[in-house]
Amino acid sequence: MEGPQDLGGKMGFGPISPEPETEEPLFHAAWEPRVLGVTLCCGALGYWSLDGMRHARESLPPATYLSASYYQIWAYALENMLIANGELSEEELRLGRMRAPGRAQSKKLPAAKVPTVLRTGGPTLRETGAEPGFAVGDRVRTRNMHPDGHTRLPSYARDKTGTITARHGCHVLPDSNAHGRGEQPEWLYTVNFDGRTLWGDDGDPNVTVSIDAWESYLDHAE
Amino acid sequence: MSADHDHPHGHDHSHENAYDPMTARVRALETILVEKGLVDPAAVDAIVETYESRVGPQNGARVVAKAWVDPDYRAWLEEDATAAINSLDISGRQAEHMNAVFNTPETHNVVVCTLCSCYPWAVLGLPPVWYKSPPYRSRVVMKPREVLAEFGLVLPAETTIRVWDSTSEQRYLVVPMRPAGADHMSEDELAALVTRNSMIGTGLPKTPGAV
């Protein structure tokens, strides 16, 4: 979806004002690390995939998304996902106390399992036996698509011609997985575009931009 | 939590007034989830502690320093970055599938995630605020040379800039060039030259005299 998250090439956000690397704290408020930890714990309950949670974040109202900090976006999306899955109610949030016990208690992540969970992560590579449709060096054109749901093809890189520079095996397709429609793994490629292809005469001729694109995002090009 | 208790002393304040709205909101959420038996607060503590003290850019710095001193390791990193990085006991969440990209005198690499904030957590730790913010995500794919200048990294017009938009589970580590004057240094000393921003591509390593 072309929601507020689809930021590549958008204008008006002003210059970068990075905090000096040596002075930047890991967190900027005491509630931020709690949001990080609670979100990861709730992921273990099994209601959603990481793709699904990304979609919940990008589905926040644009004005909310663009005015919220990163961990605010996480907190709002987590509340919405817990409510959507029947593990939390608006009333509970308003009261600040439980009205009904959790349903997925058996999946609660115990502290002892945290090191293993973080070290394992969630690999998305899948063996499918599917033949790849493209080879390194192939010219490809990204599809002109505007799905309502989650996708990893940014709008600035749609309907553009580039070159495959790497193949990464078959990976879980976020466009499907985010919506509970299964992993549907597809070949994943790095596609490299010239700056002028993406941005016309406003592009820097000495810049290239790569994206990682699933097979169903691509067609052969001359 | 006592927001609904009686107030015989004649006022209607909330006992959460001491907290700013986000603090109150997140405290309420965590409290409810713990009461419900869905979240173990000790697990939250363990997650936070991991990223506060064990997983950070020092991991990536070890990878870069090793690539600087060991040509075989560098070749492995180029061929299969995930395996080469895992061999240093660095692995896990948000770095399951890694790619290393190498700066040269002609080409500078820089990493972004325009669609969210994909970043190699296990290798570089949690991303900095600017990496997650609209000004960086919107502009670095279109005007990377200007953006890098705002970080103090001024590249000549003839240097090619390769921008890697991490639009998927592939995560990127920039391997900067080894700084001049560092020929005599050990791997550990070299790792101390490697800044986080140099591994994202918005900076360069420190020079030996500046450590």
Short mmCIF file of C-alpha atoms in Angstrom, two decimals:
data_model
loop_
_atom_site.label_atom_id
_atom_site.label_comp_id
_atom_site.label_asym_id
_atom_site.label_seq_id
_atom_site.Cartn_x
_atom_site.Cartn_y
_atom_site.Cartn_z
CA MET A 1 0.00 0.00 0.00
CA GLU A 2 1.13 3.54 -0.71
CA GLY A 3 0.71 4.56 2.87
CA PRO A 4 2.76 7.04 4.87
CA GLN A 5 5.60 4.50 5.14
CA ASP A 6 6.36 4.65 1.41
CA LEU A 7 8.80 7.51 1.80
CA GLY A 8 11.40 7.09 -0.95
CA GLY A 9 11.58 10.25 -3.06
CA LYS A 10 9.01 12.19 -1.01
CA MET A 11 9.93 15.80 -0.27
CA GLY A 12 9.47 18.37 2.44
CA PHE A 13 10.89 16.58 5.47
CA GLY A 14 13.89 18.86 5.66
CA PRO A 15 17.56 18.09 6.18
CA ILE A 16 18.93 15.28 8.30
CA SER A 17 20.01 16.40 11.73
CA PRO A 18 21.73 13.33 13.12
CA GLU A 19 22.76 13.19 16.74
CA PRO A 20 26.51 12.63 16.96
CA GLU A 21 27.09 8.90 17.01
CA THR A 22 29.06 8.91 20.23
CA GLU A 23 26.42 10.94 22.06
CA GLU A 24 23.24 9.24 20.89
CA PRO A 25 21.52 7.24 23.64
CA LEU A 26 20.06 3.87 22.64
CA PHE A 27 16.65 4.99 23.92
CA HIS A 28 15.27 8.49 24.33
CA ALA A 29 12.62 7.77 26.98
CA ALA A 30 12.18 5.04 29.58
CA TRP A 31 8.99 3.76 27.90
CA GLU A 32 10.78 3.04 24.61
CA PRO A 33 12.66 -0.10 25.68
CA ARG A 34 9.42 -1.43 27.25
CA VAL A 35 7.66 -1.06 23.88
CA LEU A 36 10.51 -2.90 22.18
CA GLY A 37 10.44 -5.75 24.67
CA VAL A 38 6.66 -6.05 24.96
CA THR A 39 6.29 -6.04 21.16
CA LEU A 40 8.82 -8.86 20.76
CA CYS A 41 7.15 -10.83 23.58
CA CYS A 42 3.74 -10.43 21.96
CA GLY A 43 5.15 -11.67 18.65
CA ALA A 44 5.66 -15.03 20.37
CA LEU A 45 1.90 -15.33 20.97
CA GLY A 46 1.57 -16.41 17.35
CA TYR A 47 -1.20 -14.09 16.17
CA TRP A 48 0.81 -12.31 13.50
CA SER A 49 3.98 -12.47 11.44
CA LEU A 50 6.61 -9.75 11.30
CA ASP A 51 5.16 -8.86 7.89
CA GLY A 52 1.73 -8.55 9.49
CA MET A 53 3.08 -6.23 12.18
CA ARG A 54 4.82 -4.09 9.54
CA HIS A 55 1.48 -3.78 7.80
CA ALA A 56 -0.18 -2.75 11.06
CA ARG A 57 2.38 0.04 11.41
CA GLU A 58 1.99 1.32 7.85
CA SER A 59 -1.81 1.16 8.26
CA LEU A 60 -1.83 3.84 10.96
CA PRO A 61 -3.47 7.04 9.74
CA PRO A 62 -0.88 8.99 7.74
CA ALA A 63 -1.05 12.02 10.02
CA THR A 64 -0.43 9.76 13.03
CA TYR A 65 2.41 7.84 11.37
CA LEU A 66 4.24 10.94 10.20
CA SER A 67 3.99 12.74 13.52
CA ALA A 68 4.85 9.75 15.72
CA SER A 69 8.28 8.58 16.79
CA TYR A 70 9.44 5.09 15.85
CA TYR A 71 8.51 3.49 19.17
CA GLN A 72 5.20 5.36 19.25
CA ILE A 73 4.41 3.75 15.90
CA TRP A 74 5.34 0.39 17.42
CA ALA A 75 3.13 0.97 20.47
CA TYR A 76 0.07 2.09 18.50
CA ALA A 77 0.39 -0.80 16.03
CA LEU A 78 0.81 -3.31 18.88
CA GLU A 79 -2.35 -2.06 20.60
CA ASN A 80 -4.26 -2.31 17.33
CA MET A 81 -3.03 -5.85 16.63
CA LEU A 82 -3.85 -7.07 20.13
CA ILE A 83 -7.35 -5.57 19.85
CA ALA A 84 -7.86 -7.02 16.36
CA ASN A 85 -6.92 -10.46 17.69
CA GLY A 86 -9.21 -10.25 20.69
CA GLU A 87 -6.47 -10.15 23.34
CA LEU A 88 -7.10 -6.56 24.42
CA SER A 89 -10.07 -4.21 24.55
CA GLU A 90 -10.39 -0.46 24.34
CA GLU A 91 -11.99 -0.60 27.77
CA GLU A 92 -8.98 -2.35 29.28
CA LEU A 93 -6.66 0.24 27.81
CA ARG A 94 -8.85 3.03 29.18
CA LEU A 95 -9.01 1.48 32.64
CA GLY A 96 -5.40 0.35 32.67
CA ARG A 97 -6.38 -3.04 34.02
CA MET A 98 -7.36 -6.47 32.81
CA ARG A 99 -11.02 -7.39 32.33
CA ALA A 100 -10.43 -10.86 30.87
CA PRO A 101 -7.44 -13.20 31.12
CA GLY A 102 -5.27 -13.79 28.07
CA ARG A 103 -6.19 -16.58 25.68
CA ALA A 104 -2.69 -17.37 24.45
CA GLN A 105 -1.09 -17.73 27.90
CA SER A 106 0.47 -21.05 26.92
CA LYS A 107 2.57 -19.22 24.31
CA LYS A 108 3.95 -16.61 26.70
CA LEU A 109 7.66 -16.12 26.03
CA PRO A 110 9.60 -17.06 29.17
CA ALA A 111 12.67 -15.00 30.02
CA ALA A 112 14.85 -18.10 29.79
CA LYS A 113 14.03 -18.49 26.11
CA VAL A 114 14.86 -14.91 25.13
CA PRO A 115 18.54 -15.53 24.25
CA THR A 116 17.62 -18.41 21.93
CA VAL A 117 14.77 -16.53 20.27
CA LEU A 118 16.93 -13.48 19.60
CA ARG A 119 19.85 -15.55 18.34
CA THR A 120 17.64 -17.59 16.01
CA GLY A 121 15.54 -14.78 14.62
CA GLY A 122 13.11 -15.60 11.83
CA PRO A 123 14.91 -16.76 8.68
CA THR A 124 12.75 -16.34 5.55
CA LEU A 125 14.74 -18.51 3.12
CA ARG A 126 12.70 -21.51 1.91
CA GLU A 127 13.55 -24.49 -0.27
CA THR A 128 10.85 -24.69 -2.92
CA GLY A 129 12.44 -26.39 -5.92
CA ALA A 130 11.04 -23.60 -8.12
CA GLU A 131 13.18 -22.60 -11.09
CA PRO A 132 14.20 -18.94 -11.03
CA GLY A 133 12.68 -16.81 -13.75
CA PHE A 134 15.62 -14.43 -13.96
CA ALA A 135 19.41 -14.58 -13.97
CA VAL A 136 22.06 -12.15 -12.81
CA GLY A 137 22.56 -9.64 -15.64
CA ASP A 138 18.98 -9.83 -16.90
CA ARG A 139 17.20 -6.59 -17.65
CA VAL A 140 13.88 -6.44 -15.86
CA ARG A 141 10.98 -4.03 -15.53
CA THR A 142 9.21 -3.71 -12.21
CA ARG A 143 5.46 -4.02 -12.37
CA ASN A 144 3.12 -1.08 -12.18
CA MET A 145 1.13 -2.29 -9.19
CA HIS A 146 -0.89 -0.54 -6.51
CA PRO A 147 -2.07 -3.19 -4.06
CA ASP A 148 -4.30 -2.25 -1.13
CA GLY A 149 -2.24 -4.50 1.13
CA HIS A 150 1.39 -4.92 2.13
CA THR A 151 4.14 -4.94 -0.47
CA ARG A 152 7.89 -4.42 -0.47
CA LEU A 153 8.01 -2.76 -3.88
CA PRO A 154 8.34 0.95 -3.12
CA SER A 155 6.33 3.26 -5.35
CA TYR A 156 9.40 5.12 -6.64
CA ALA A 157 10.72 1.85 -8.10
CA ARG A 158 7.55 0.72 -9.90
CA ASP A 159 7.37 0.50 -13.69
CA LYS A 160 11.14 1.08 -13.92
CA THR A 161 13.82 -0.85 -15.82
CA GLY A 162 16.85 -2.17 -14.00
CA THR A 163 19.35 -5.02 -13.92
CA ILE A 164 19.41 -8.11 -11.71
CA THR A 165 22.65 -8.08 -9.72
CA ALA A 166 22.03 -10.90 -7.23
CA ARG A 167 19.77 -13.87 -6.54
CA HIS A 168 18.98 -14.70 -2.92
CA GLY A 169 17.06 -17.97 -3.15
CA CYS A 170 13.34 -18.27 -2.42
CA HIS A 171 11.97 -16.18 0.44
CA VAL A 172 8.62 -15.81 2.16
CA LEU A 173 6.49 -13.35 0.16
CA PRO A 174 5.51 -10.50 2.51
CA ASP A 175 2.61 -9.47 0.26
CA SER A 176 0.93 -12.77 1.14
CA ASN A 177 2.35 -13.54 4.57
CA ALA A 178 1.36 -10.16 6.02
CA HIS A 179 -2.28 -11.00 5.42
CA GLY A 180 -2.29 -14.57 6.73
CA ARG A 181 -2.45 -16.01 3.23
CA GLY A 182 0.55 -18.25 3.69
CA GLU A 183 4.25 -17.86 3.01
CA GLN A 184 4.08 -18.44 -0.78
CA PRO A 185 7.87 -18.20 -1.11
CA GLU A 186 9.27 -16.80 -4.36
CA TRP A 187 12.72 -16.11 -5.77
CA LEU A 188 14.15 -12.87 -4.43
CA TYR A 189 16.51 -10.69 -6.50
CA THR A 190 18.51 -7.53 -6.08
CA VAL A 191 17.60 -5.13 -8.87
CA ASN A 192 19.84 -2.15 -9.57
CA PHE A 193 18.53 1.06 -11.18
CA ASP A 194 20.37 4.09 -12.53
CA GLY A 195 19.58 7.31 -10.69
CA ARG A 196 18.39 8.90 -13.95
CA THR A 197 16.00 6.01 -14.58
CA LEU A 198 14.33 6.66 -11.23
CA TRP A 199 14.49 10.42 -11.03
CA GLY A 200 14.94 11.69 -14.59
CA ASP A 201 17.02 14.81 -15.05
CA ASP A 202 16.72 15.53 -11.33
CA GLY A 203 18.73 12.38 -10.58
CA ASP A 204 22.48 12.26 -10.04
CA PRO A 205 24.04 10.43 -13.06
CA ASN A 206 26.61 8.91 -10.74
CA VAL A 207 24.13 7.24 -8.37
CA THR A 208 22.54 3.82 -8.51
CA VAL A 209 19.79 2.51 -6.23
CA SER A 210 19.13 -1.18 -5.54
CA ILE A 211 16.02 -2.80 -4.15
CA ASP A 212 15.30 -6.41 -3.29
CA ALA A 213 12.36 -7.61 -5.38
CA TRP A 214 10.34 -10.81 -5.40
CA GLU A 215 9.79 -12.61 -8.69
CA SER A 216 6.15 -11.53 -8.96
CA TYR A 217 7.26 -7.88 -8.91
CA LEU A 218 9.22 -8.32 -12.16
CA ASP A 219 8.88 -8.82 -15.91
CA HIS A 220 11.59 -9.29 -18.50
CA ALA A 221 12.69 -6.12 -20.27
CA GLU A 222 14.87 -5.35 -23.28
CA MET B 1 -3.40 1.27 39.19
CA SER B 2 -6.11 3.17 41.02
CA ALA B 3 -7.67 5.42 38.44
CA ASP B 4 -11.20 4.32 39.36
CA HIS B 5 -11.03 4.45 43.17
CA ASP B 6 -13.21 6.77 45.18
CA HIS B 7 -11.98 10.21 45.97
CA PRO B 8 -13.68 11.24 49.20
CA HIS B 9 -11.24 14.12 49.46
CA GLY B 10 -13.15 15.83 46.68
CA HIS B 11 -11.08 15.90 43.55
CA ASP B 12 -11.01 13.79 40.45
CA HIS B 13 -7.40 13.56 39.52
CA SER B 14 -5.99 10.48 37.91
CA HIS B 15 -3.13 8.92 39.77
CA GLU B 16 -1.36 8.64 36.43
CA ASN B 17 -0.90 12.40 36.29
CA ALA B 18 2.73 12.06 37.28
CA TYR B 19 3.42 10.41 33.94
CA ASP B 20 3.59 11.92 30.50
CA PRO B 21 1.02 10.42 28.12
CA MET B 22 3.32 7.87 26.44
CA THR B 23 4.75 6.68 29.74
CA ALA B 24 1.24 6.19 31.12
CA ARG B 25 0.02 4.50 27.96
CA VAL B 26 2.92 2.03 27.76
CA ARG B 27 2.80 1.29 31.50
CA ALA B 28 -0.90 0.52 31.20
CA LEU B 29 -0.33 -1.75 28.20
CA GLU B 30 2.47 -3.70 29.85
CA THR B 31 0.56 -3.97 33.13
CA ILE B 32 -2.51 -5.37 31.39
CA LEU B 33 -0.52 -7.87 29.35
CA VAL B 34 1.34 -9.09 32.43
CA GLU B 35 -1.96 -9.45 34.35
CA LYS B 36 -3.37 -11.40 31.44
CA GLY B 37 -0.47 -13.84 31.59
CA LEU B 38 0.68 -12.95 28.08
CA VAL B 39 3.93 -11.15 28.85
CA ASP B 40 6.66 -12.04 31.33
CA PRO B 41 8.22 -8.76 32.49
CA ALA B 42 11.50 -10.60 33.03
CA ALA B 43 11.49 -11.49 29.33
CA VAL B 44 11.01 -7.82 28.48
CA ASP B 45 13.98 -7.02 30.73
CA ALA B 46 16.08 -9.72 29.04
CA ILE B 47 15.30 -8.36 25.56
CA VAL B 48 16.18 -4.82 26.56
CA GLU B 49 19.35 -5.93 28.30
CA THR B 50 20.46 -7.79 25.17
CA TYR B 51 20.39 -4.66 23.04
CA GLU B 52 21.71 -2.38 25.78
CA SER B 53 24.79 -4.40 26.56
CA ARG B 54 25.48 -7.31 24.21
CA VAL B 55 24.32 -6.62 20.66
CA GLY B 56 25.60 -3.42 19.08
CA PRO B 57 27.89 -1.95 16.44
CA GLN B 58 30.89 -3.52 18.15
CA ASN B 59 29.76 -6.76 16.46
CA GLY B 60 29.93 -5.30 12.97
CA ALA B 61 33.26 -3.64 13.79
CA ARG B 62 34.76 -7.08 14.44
CA VAL B 63 33.56 -8.23 11.03
CA VAL B 64 35.03 -5.21 9.26
CA ALA B 65 38.38 -5.40 11.06
CA LYS B 66 38.72 -9.06 10.21
CA ALA B 67 37.93 -8.34 6.56
CA TRP B 68 40.67 -5.69 6.58
CA VAL B 69 43.39 -8.06 7.83
CA ASP B 70 42.32 -11.42 6.38
CA PRO B 71 41.87 -11.64 2.57
CA ASP B 72 40.32 -15.10 2.82
CA TYR B 73 37.74 -13.81 5.29
CA ARG B 74 37.02 -10.83 3.06
CA ALA B 75 36.43 -13.18 0.11
CA TRP B 76 34.09 -15.29 2.24
CA LEU B 77 32.21 -12.17 3.35
CA GLU B 78 31.79 -11.21 -0.29
CA GLU B 79 30.61 -14.70 -1.27
CA ASP B 80 28.41 -15.59 1.73
CA ALA B 81 28.16 -12.78 4.24
CA THR B 82 25.68 -14.62 6.46
CA ALA B 83 28.02 -17.57 7.02
CA ALA B 84 31.12 -15.39 7.39
CA ILE B 85 29.39 -13.23 10.01
CA ASN B 86 27.90 -16.24 11.83
CA SER B 87 31.42 -17.71 12.08
CA LEU B 88 32.26 -14.88 14.51
CA ASP B 89 29.38 -15.95 16.75
CA ILE B 90 27.22 -13.08 15.48
CA SER B 91 23.75 -14.10 14.41
CA GLY B 92 20.09 -13.64 14.99
CA ARG B 93 17.03 -11.49 14.78
CA GLN B 94 16.99 -8.95 11.97
CA ALA B 95 20.26 -10.21 10.48
CA GLU B 96 19.19 -13.65 9.29
CA HIS B 97 20.24 -12.98 5.68
CA MET B 98 23.25 -10.69 5.34
CA ASN B 99 25.02 -9.01 2.43
CA ALA B 100 28.35 -7.19 2.70
CA VAL B 101 29.01 -4.34 0.27
CA PHE B 102 32.53 -2.98 -0.10
CA ASN B 103 33.60 0.61 -0.56
CA THR B 104 36.36 1.21 -3.11
CA PRO B 105 38.17 4.37 -4.24
CA GLU B 106 35.55 4.67 -7.00
CA THR B 107 32.35 3.55 -5.25
CA HIS B 108 30.72 4.45 -1.94
CA ASN B 109 27.85 2.36 -0.53
CA VAL B 110 25.04 3.60 1.71
CA VAL B 111 22.09 1.70 3.20
CA VAL B 112 18.50 2.77 3.88
CA CYS B 113 15.09 1.20 4.29
CA THR B 114 12.56 3.53 2.67
CA LEU B 115 9.54 1.37 3.60
CA CYS B 116 10.23 0.88 7.29
CA SER B 117 13.54 0.65 9.11
CA CYS B 118 15.14 -2.67 8.10
CA TYR B 119 18.58 -2.78 9.66
CA PRO B 120 20.96 -5.60 10.64
CA TRP B 121 20.19 -5.66 14.38
CA ALA B 122 22.43 -8.59 15.28
CA VAL B 123 25.39 -6.93 13.53
CA LEU B 124 24.86 -3.23 14.29
CA GLY B 125 22.39 -3.21 17.20
CA LEU B 126 19.22 -1.09 17.17
CA PRO B 127 19.09 1.58 14.46
CA PRO B 128 19.67 5.24 15.33
CA VAL B 129 16.74 7.66 15.30
CA TRP B 130 17.78 9.39 12.06
CA TYR B 131 17.84 6.04 10.21
CA LYS B 132 14.18 5.49 11.12
CA SER B 133 13.03 9.04 10.36
CA PRO B 134 11.35 10.50 7.25
CA PRO B 135 14.13 13.00 6.33
CA TYR B 136 16.68 10.20 5.78
CA ARG B 137 14.33 7.58 4.35
CA SER B 138 12.78 9.97 1.84
CA ARG B 139 15.87 11.69 0.55
CA VAL B 140 18.84 9.33 0.54
CA VAL B 141 17.52 7.36 -2.45
CA MET B 142 17.16 10.55 -4.52
CA LYS B 143 19.84 12.93 -3.28
CA PRO B 144 22.40 10.73 -1.52
CA ARG B 145 25.30 13.08 -2.15
CA GLU B 146 23.47 15.94 -0.38
CA VAL B 147 22.39 13.70 2.48
CA LEU B 148 25.90 12.39 3.04
CA ALA B 149 27.18 15.96 3.10
CA GLU B 150 24.73 16.66 5.94
CA PHE B 151 26.53 13.91 7.87
CA GLY B 152 29.81 15.68 7.11
CA LEU B 153 30.79 13.18 4.44
CA VAL B 154 31.53 15.16 1.30
CA LEU B 155 32.19 12.91 -1.67
CA PRO B 156 33.54 14.14 -4.99
CA ALA B 157 31.09 14.19 -7.92
CA GLU B 158 33.10 11.47 -9.66
CA THR B 159 32.59 9.00 -6.78
CA THR B 160 29.76 6.64 -7.66
CA ILE B 161 27.23 6.26 -4.85
CA ARG B 162 25.39 2.96 -4.57
CA VAL B 163 22.28 3.18 -2.43
CA TRP B 164 20.91 -0.09 -1.04
CA ASP B 165 17.22 0.16 -0.17
CA SER B 166 16.68 -2.77 2.24
CA THR B 167 13.20 -3.51 1.02
CA SER B 168 13.13 -7.06 2.35
CA GLU B 169 14.75 -9.53 4.69
CA GLN B 170 18.14 -8.99 3.05
CA ARG B 171 20.20 -6.81 5.37
CA TYR B 172 23.33 -4.88 4.41
CA LEU B 173 26.68 -4.20 6.03
CA VAL B 174 28.94 -1.61 4.42
CA VAL B 175 32.61 -2.55 4.64
CA PRO B 176 34.47 0.76 4.51
CA MET B 177 38.00 1.09 3.19
CA ARG B 178 40.79 0.59 5.70
CA PRO B 179 42.03 4.02 6.71
CA ALA B 180 45.51 5.17 5.70
CA GLY B 181 48.14 4.87 8.39
CA ALA B 182 46.56 1.77 9.97
CA ASP B 183 48.94 -0.79 8.48
CA HIS B 184 50.66 -1.58 11.77
CA MET B 185 47.51 -2.03 13.82
CA SER B 186 46.12 -5.27 15.24
CA GLU B 187 42.63 -6.53 14.47
CA ASP B 188 41.33 -5.33 17.83
CA GLU B 189 42.87 -1.90 17.37
CA LEU B 190 41.39 -1.69 13.88
CA ALA B 191 37.93 -2.61 15.20
CA ALA B 192 38.10 0.48 17.42
CA LEU B 193 38.39 2.63 14.27
CA VAL B 194 35.15 1.29 12.79
CA THR B 195 32.21 3.57 13.54
CA ARG B 196 28.58 2.55 13.28
CA ASN B 197 27.91 5.17 10.61
CA SER B 198 30.80 3.87 8.51
CA MET B 199 28.99 0.49 8.40
CA ILE B 200 25.72 2.17 7.28
CA GLY B 201 27.60 4.31 4.78
CA THR B 202 26.89 7.73 6.30
CA GLY B 203 30.41 8.07 7.66
CA LEU B 204 33.97 6.84 7.39
CA PRO B 205 36.11 4.99 9.93
CA LYS B 206 38.17 7.02 12.35
CA THR B 207 41.77 7.67 11.35
CA PRO B 208 44.42 6.09 13.61
CA GLY B 209 45.48 9.37 15.23
CA ALA B 210 41.89 10.20 16.22
CA VAL B 211 41.18 7.17 18.42
#
